[in-house]
mmCIF file of C-alpha atoms in Angstrom:
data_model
loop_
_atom_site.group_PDB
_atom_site.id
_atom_site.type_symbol
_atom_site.label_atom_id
_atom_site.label_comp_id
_atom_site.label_asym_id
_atom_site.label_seq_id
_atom_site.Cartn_x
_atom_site.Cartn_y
_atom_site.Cartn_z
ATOM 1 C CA UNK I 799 0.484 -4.883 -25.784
ATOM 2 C CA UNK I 800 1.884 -3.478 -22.416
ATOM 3 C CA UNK I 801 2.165 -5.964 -19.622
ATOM 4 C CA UNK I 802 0.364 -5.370 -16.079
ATOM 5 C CA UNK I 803 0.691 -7.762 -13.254
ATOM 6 C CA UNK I 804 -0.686 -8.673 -9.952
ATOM 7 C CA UNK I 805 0.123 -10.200 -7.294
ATOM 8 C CA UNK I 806 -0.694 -12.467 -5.039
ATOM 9 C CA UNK I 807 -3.521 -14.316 -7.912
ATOM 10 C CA UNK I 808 -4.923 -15.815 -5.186
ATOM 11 C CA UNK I 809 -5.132 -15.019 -1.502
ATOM 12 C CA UNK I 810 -6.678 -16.914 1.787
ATOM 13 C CA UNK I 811 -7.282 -15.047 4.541
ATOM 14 C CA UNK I 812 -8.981 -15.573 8.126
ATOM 15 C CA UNK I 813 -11.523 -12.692 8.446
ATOM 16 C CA UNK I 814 -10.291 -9.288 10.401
ATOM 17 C CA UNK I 815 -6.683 -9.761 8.910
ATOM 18 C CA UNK I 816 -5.508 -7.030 6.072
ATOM 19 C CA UNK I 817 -4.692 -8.715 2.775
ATOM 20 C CA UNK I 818 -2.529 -6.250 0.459
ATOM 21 C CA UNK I 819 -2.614 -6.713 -3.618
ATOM 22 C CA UNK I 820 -0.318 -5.087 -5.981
ATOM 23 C CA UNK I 821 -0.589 -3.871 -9.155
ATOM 24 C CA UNK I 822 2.350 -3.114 -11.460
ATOM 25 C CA UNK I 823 3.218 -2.184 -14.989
ATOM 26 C CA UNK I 824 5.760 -3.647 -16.398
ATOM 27 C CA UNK I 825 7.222 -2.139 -18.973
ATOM 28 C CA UNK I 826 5.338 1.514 -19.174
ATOM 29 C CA UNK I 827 5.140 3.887 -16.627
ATOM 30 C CA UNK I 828 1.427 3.996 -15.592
ATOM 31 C CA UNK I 829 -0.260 7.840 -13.932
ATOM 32 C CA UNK I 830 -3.189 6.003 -13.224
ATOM 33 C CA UNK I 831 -4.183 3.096 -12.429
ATOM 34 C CA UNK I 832 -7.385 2.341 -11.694
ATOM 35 C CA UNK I 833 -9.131 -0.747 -9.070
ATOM 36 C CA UNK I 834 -12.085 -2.377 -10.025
ATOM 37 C CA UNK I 835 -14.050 -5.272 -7.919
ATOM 38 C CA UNK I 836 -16.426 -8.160 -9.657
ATOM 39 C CA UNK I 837 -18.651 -10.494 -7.761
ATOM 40 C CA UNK I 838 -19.545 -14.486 -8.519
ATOM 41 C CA UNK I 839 -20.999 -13.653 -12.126
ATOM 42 C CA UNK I 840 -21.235 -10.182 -12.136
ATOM 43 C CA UNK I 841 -19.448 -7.692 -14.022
ATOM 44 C CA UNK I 842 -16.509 -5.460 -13.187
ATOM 45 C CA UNK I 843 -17.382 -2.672 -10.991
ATOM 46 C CA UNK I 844 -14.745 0.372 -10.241
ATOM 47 C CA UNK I 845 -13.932 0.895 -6.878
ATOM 48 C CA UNK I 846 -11.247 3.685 -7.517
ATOM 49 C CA UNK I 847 -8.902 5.793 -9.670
ATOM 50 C CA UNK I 848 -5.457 6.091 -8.618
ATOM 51 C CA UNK I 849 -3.171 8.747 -9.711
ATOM 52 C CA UNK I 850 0.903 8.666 -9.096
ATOM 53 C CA UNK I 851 1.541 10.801 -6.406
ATOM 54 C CA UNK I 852 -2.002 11.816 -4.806
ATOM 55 C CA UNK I 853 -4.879 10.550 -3.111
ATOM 56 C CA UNK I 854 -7.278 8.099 -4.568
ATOM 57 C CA UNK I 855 -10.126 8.929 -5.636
ATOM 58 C CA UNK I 856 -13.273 6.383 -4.611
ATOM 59 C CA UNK I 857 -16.557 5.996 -6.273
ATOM 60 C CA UNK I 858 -19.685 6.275 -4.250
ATOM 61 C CA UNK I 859 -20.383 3.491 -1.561
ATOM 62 C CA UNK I 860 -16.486 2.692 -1.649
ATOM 63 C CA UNK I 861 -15.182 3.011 1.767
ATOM 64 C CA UNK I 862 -11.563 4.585 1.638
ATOM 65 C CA UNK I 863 -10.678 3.680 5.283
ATOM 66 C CA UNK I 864 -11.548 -0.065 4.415
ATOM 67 C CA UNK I 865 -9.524 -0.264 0.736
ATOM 68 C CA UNK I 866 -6.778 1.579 1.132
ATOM 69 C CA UNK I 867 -4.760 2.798 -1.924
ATOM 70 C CA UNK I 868 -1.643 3.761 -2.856
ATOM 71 C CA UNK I 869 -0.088 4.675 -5.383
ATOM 72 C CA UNK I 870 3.899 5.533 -4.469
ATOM 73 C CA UNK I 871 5.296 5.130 -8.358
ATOM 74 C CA UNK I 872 4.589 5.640 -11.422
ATOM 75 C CA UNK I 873 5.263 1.431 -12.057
ATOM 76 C CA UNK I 874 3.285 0.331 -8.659
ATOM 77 C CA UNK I 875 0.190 0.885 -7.030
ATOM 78 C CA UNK I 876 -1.189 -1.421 -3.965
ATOM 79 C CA UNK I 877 -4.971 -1.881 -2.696
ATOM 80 C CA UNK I 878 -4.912 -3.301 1.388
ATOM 81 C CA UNK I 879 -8.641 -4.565 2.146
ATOM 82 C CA UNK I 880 -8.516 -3.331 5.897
ATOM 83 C CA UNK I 881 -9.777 -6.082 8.446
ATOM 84 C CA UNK I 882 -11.269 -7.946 5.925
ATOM 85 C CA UNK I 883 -14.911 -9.902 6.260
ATOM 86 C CA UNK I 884 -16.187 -12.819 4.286
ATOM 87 C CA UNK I 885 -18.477 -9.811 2.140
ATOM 88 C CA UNK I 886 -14.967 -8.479 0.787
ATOM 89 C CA UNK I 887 -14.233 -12.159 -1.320
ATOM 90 C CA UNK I 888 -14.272 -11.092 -4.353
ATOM 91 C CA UNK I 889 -12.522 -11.243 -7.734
ATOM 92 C CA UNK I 890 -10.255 -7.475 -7.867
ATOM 93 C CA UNK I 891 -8.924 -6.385 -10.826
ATOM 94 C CA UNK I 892 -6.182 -3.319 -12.007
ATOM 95 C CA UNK I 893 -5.707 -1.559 -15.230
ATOM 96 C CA UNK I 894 -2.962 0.874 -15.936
ATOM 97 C CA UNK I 895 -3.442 3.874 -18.349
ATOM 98 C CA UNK I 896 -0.086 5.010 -20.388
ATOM 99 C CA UNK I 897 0.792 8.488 -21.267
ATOM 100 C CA UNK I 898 -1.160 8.134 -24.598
ATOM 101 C CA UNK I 899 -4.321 6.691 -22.235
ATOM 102 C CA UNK I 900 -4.014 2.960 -23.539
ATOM 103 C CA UNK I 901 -5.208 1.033 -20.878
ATOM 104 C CA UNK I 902 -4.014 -2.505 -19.884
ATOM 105 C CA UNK I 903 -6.079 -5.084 -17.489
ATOM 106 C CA UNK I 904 -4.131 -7.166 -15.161
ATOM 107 C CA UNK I 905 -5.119 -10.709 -14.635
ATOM 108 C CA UNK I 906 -7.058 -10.349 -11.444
ATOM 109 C CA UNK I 907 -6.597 -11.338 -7.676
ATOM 110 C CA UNK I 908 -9.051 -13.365 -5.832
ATOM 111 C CA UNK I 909 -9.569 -12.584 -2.488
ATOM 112 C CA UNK I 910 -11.584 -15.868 -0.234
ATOM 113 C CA UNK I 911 -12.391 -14.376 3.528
ATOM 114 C CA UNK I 912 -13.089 -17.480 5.537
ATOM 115 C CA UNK E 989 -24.989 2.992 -15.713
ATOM 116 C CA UNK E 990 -23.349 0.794 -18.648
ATOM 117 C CA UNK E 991 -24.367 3.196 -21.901
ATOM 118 C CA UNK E 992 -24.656 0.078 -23.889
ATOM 119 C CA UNK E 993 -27.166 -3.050 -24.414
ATOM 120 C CA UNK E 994 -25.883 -6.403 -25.574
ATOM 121 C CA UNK E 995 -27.333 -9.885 -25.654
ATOM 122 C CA UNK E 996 -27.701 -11.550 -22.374
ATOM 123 C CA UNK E 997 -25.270 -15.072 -24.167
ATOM 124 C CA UNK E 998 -24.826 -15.945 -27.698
ATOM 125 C CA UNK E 999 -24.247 -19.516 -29.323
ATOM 126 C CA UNK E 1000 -21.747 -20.144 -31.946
ATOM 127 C CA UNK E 1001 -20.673 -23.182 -33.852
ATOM 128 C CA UNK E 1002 -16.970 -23.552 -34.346
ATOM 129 C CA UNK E 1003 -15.516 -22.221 -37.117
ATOM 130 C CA UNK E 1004 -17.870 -20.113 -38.207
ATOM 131 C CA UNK E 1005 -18.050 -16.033 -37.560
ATOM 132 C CA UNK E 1006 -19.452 -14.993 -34.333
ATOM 133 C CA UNK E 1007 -21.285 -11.595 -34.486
ATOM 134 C CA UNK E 1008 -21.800 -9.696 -31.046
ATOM 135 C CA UNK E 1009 -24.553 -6.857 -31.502
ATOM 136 C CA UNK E 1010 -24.117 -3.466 -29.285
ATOM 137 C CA UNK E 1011 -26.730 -0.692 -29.070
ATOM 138 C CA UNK E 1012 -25.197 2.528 -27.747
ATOM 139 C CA UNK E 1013 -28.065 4.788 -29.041
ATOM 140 C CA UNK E 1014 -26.641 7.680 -26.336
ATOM 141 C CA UNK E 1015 -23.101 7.538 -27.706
ATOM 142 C CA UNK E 1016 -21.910 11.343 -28.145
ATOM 143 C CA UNK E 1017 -20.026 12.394 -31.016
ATOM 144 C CA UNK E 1018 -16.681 12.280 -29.274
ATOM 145 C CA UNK E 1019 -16.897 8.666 -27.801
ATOM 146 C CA UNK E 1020 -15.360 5.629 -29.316
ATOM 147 C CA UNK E 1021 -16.806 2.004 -28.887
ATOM 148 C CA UNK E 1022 -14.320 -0.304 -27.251
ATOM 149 C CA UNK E 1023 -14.547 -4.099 -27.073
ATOM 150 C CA UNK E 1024 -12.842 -6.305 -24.422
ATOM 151 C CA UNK E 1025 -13.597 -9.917 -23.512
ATOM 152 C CA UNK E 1026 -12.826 -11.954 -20.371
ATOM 153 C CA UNK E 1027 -12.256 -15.469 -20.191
ATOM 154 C CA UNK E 1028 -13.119 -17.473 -16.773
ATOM 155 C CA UNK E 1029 -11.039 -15.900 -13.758
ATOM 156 C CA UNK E 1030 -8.676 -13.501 -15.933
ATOM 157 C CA UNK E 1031 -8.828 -9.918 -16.598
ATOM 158 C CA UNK E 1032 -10.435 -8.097 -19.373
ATOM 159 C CA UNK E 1033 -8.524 -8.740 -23.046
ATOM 160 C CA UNK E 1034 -8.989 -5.423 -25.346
ATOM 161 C CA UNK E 1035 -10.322 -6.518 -28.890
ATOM 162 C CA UNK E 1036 -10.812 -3.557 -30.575
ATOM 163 C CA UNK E 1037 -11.652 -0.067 -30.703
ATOM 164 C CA UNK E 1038 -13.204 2.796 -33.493
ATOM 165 C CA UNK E 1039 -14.904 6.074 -33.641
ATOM 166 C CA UNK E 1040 -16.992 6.059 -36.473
ATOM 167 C CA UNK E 1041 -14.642 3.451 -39.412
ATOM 168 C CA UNK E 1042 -14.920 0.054 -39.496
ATOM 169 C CA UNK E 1043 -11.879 -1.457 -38.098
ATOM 170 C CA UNK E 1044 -9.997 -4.498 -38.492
ATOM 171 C CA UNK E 1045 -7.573 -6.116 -36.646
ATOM 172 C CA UNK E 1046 -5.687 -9.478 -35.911
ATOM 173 C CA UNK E 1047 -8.688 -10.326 -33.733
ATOM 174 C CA UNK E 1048 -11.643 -9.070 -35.321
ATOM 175 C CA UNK E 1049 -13.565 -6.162 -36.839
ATOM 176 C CA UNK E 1050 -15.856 -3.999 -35.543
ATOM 177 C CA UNK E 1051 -18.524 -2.350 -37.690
ATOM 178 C CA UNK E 1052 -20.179 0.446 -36.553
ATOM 179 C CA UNK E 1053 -23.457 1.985 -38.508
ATOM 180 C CA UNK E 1054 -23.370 5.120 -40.166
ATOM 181 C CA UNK E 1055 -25.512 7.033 -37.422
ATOM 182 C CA UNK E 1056 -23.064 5.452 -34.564
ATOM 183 C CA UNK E 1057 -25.758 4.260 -32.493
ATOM 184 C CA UNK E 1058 -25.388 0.681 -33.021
ATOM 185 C CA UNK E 1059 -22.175 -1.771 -34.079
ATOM 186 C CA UNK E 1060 -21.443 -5.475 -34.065
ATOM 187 C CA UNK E 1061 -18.159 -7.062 -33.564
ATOM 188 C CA UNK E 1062 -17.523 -10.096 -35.937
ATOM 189 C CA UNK E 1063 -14.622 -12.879 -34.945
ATOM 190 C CA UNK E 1064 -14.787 -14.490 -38.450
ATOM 191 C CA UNK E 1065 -13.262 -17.932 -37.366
ATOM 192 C CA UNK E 1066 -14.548 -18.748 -33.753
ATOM 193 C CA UNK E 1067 -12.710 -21.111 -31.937
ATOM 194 C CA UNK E 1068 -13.289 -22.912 -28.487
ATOM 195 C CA UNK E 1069 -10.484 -20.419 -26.810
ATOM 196 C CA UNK E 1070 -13.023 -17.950 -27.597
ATOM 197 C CA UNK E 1071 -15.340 -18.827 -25.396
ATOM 198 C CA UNK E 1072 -16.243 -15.621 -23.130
ATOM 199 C CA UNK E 1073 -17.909 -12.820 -21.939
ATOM 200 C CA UNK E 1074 -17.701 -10.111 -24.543
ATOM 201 C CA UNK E 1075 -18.075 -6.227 -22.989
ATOM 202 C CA UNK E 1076 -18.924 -3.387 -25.653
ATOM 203 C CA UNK E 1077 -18.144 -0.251 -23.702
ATOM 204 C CA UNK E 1078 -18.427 3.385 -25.247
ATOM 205 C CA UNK E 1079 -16.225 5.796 -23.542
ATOM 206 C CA UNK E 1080 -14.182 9.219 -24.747
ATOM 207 C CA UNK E 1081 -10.664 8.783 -25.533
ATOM 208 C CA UNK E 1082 -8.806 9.920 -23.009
ATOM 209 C CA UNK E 1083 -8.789 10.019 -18.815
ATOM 210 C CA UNK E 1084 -12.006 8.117 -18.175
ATOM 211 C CA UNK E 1085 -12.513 4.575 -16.573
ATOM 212 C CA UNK E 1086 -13.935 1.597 -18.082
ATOM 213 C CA UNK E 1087 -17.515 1.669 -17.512
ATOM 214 C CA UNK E 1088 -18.644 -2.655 -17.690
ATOM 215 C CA UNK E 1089 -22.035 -3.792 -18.665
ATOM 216 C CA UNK E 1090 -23.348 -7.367 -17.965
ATOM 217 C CA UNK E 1091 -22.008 -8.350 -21.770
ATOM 218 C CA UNK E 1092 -22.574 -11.112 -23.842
ATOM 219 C CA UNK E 1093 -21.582 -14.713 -22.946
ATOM 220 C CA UNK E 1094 -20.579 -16.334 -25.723
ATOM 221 C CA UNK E 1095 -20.093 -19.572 -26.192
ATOM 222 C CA UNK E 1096 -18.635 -21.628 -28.666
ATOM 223 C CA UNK E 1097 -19.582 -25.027 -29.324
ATOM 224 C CA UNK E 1098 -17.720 -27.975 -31.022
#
């Protein structure tokens, strides 16, 4: 199958610093792409749907202003956690959806806010 | 809401076939049943997917009953690598998300 990566897998940061994560396909071209969050053993929860080109679109209790998302081409799309707080650790997760709507998981960042 | 129910965790002796039950009672006619799995600190892995057929693939096969409303995914050969949780998610074909329920942890033992 399709190939989607992330980067960094695994990020420190102090709290109130920005972290950004990046989400690319690698050999399709993705419209959407969508962000998902999962907690200490919990499942995957979706945070947002990204579409090439236009604004994300967050599900309810998602704060925009704090997970900023873009989505500049149709290969990348980047989530910054905004001043980030020890709350925001978490495990966060992409998929990318190809023209024919397969979608592809990539392997997952994990964000530690000391 | 997750439109599914699975198993809380599941036990399987190596080797043999591990079957993971689903109830989707809700499903509509136009929704298929994915599976995906994920393994410790990685992303989901797709399994398999149908509409109404059984379906078979280099992974496993998924049987779904004849009113839709229930299936069970079979790996017929377990093996320790397949130790994870296993999602059933019902969703329509095209433009939606993934929506994840709490799955089944599975776990294979030696």
């Amino acid at each position: 199958g399709a190939v989607v990566s992330q980067h960094p897998s695994r990020v420190i940061c102090k709290s109130g610093t920005s972290v950004k994560i990046e989400c690319r396909s690698l050999d399709f071209q993705a419209t959407t792409m969508f962000w998902y969050r999962q907690f200490p053993k919990q499942s995957l929860m979706l945070m947002a749907t990204s579409n090439e080109g236009s604004k994300a679109t967050y599900e309810q209790g998602v704060e925009k202003d704090k997970f900023l998302i873009n989505h500049a081409s149709l290969t990348l799309s980047t989530l910054t956690v905004t001043s980030a707080h020890p709350e925001d650790s978490s495990f966060y997760i992409c998929s990318a959806a190809t023209g024919n709507d397969e979608q592809f998981f990539g392997p997952g960042t994990r964000l530690t806010v000391l | 809401d997750a439109k599914t129910t699975q198993p809380p965790s599941m036990d399987c002796a190596e080797g043999r076939a591990a079957n993971l039950p689903c109830n989707h009672s809700t499903i509509s006619g136009n929704e298929y049943v994915y599976w995906y799995r994920q393994i410790h600190s990685q992303g989901p892995q797709y399994i398999i997917h149908g509409l109404k057929n059984n379906e078979t693939n280099e992974m496993a096969s998924l049987i779904i009953t004849e009113d839709r409303k229930s299936s069970t995914l079979i790996l017929p050969h377990a093996t320790l690598r397949d130790t994870a949780v296993y999602y059933c998610i019902v969703r329509f074909l095209y433009g939606q998300n993934f929506v994840f329920g709490p799955g089944t942890r599975l776990s294979v033992l030696p």
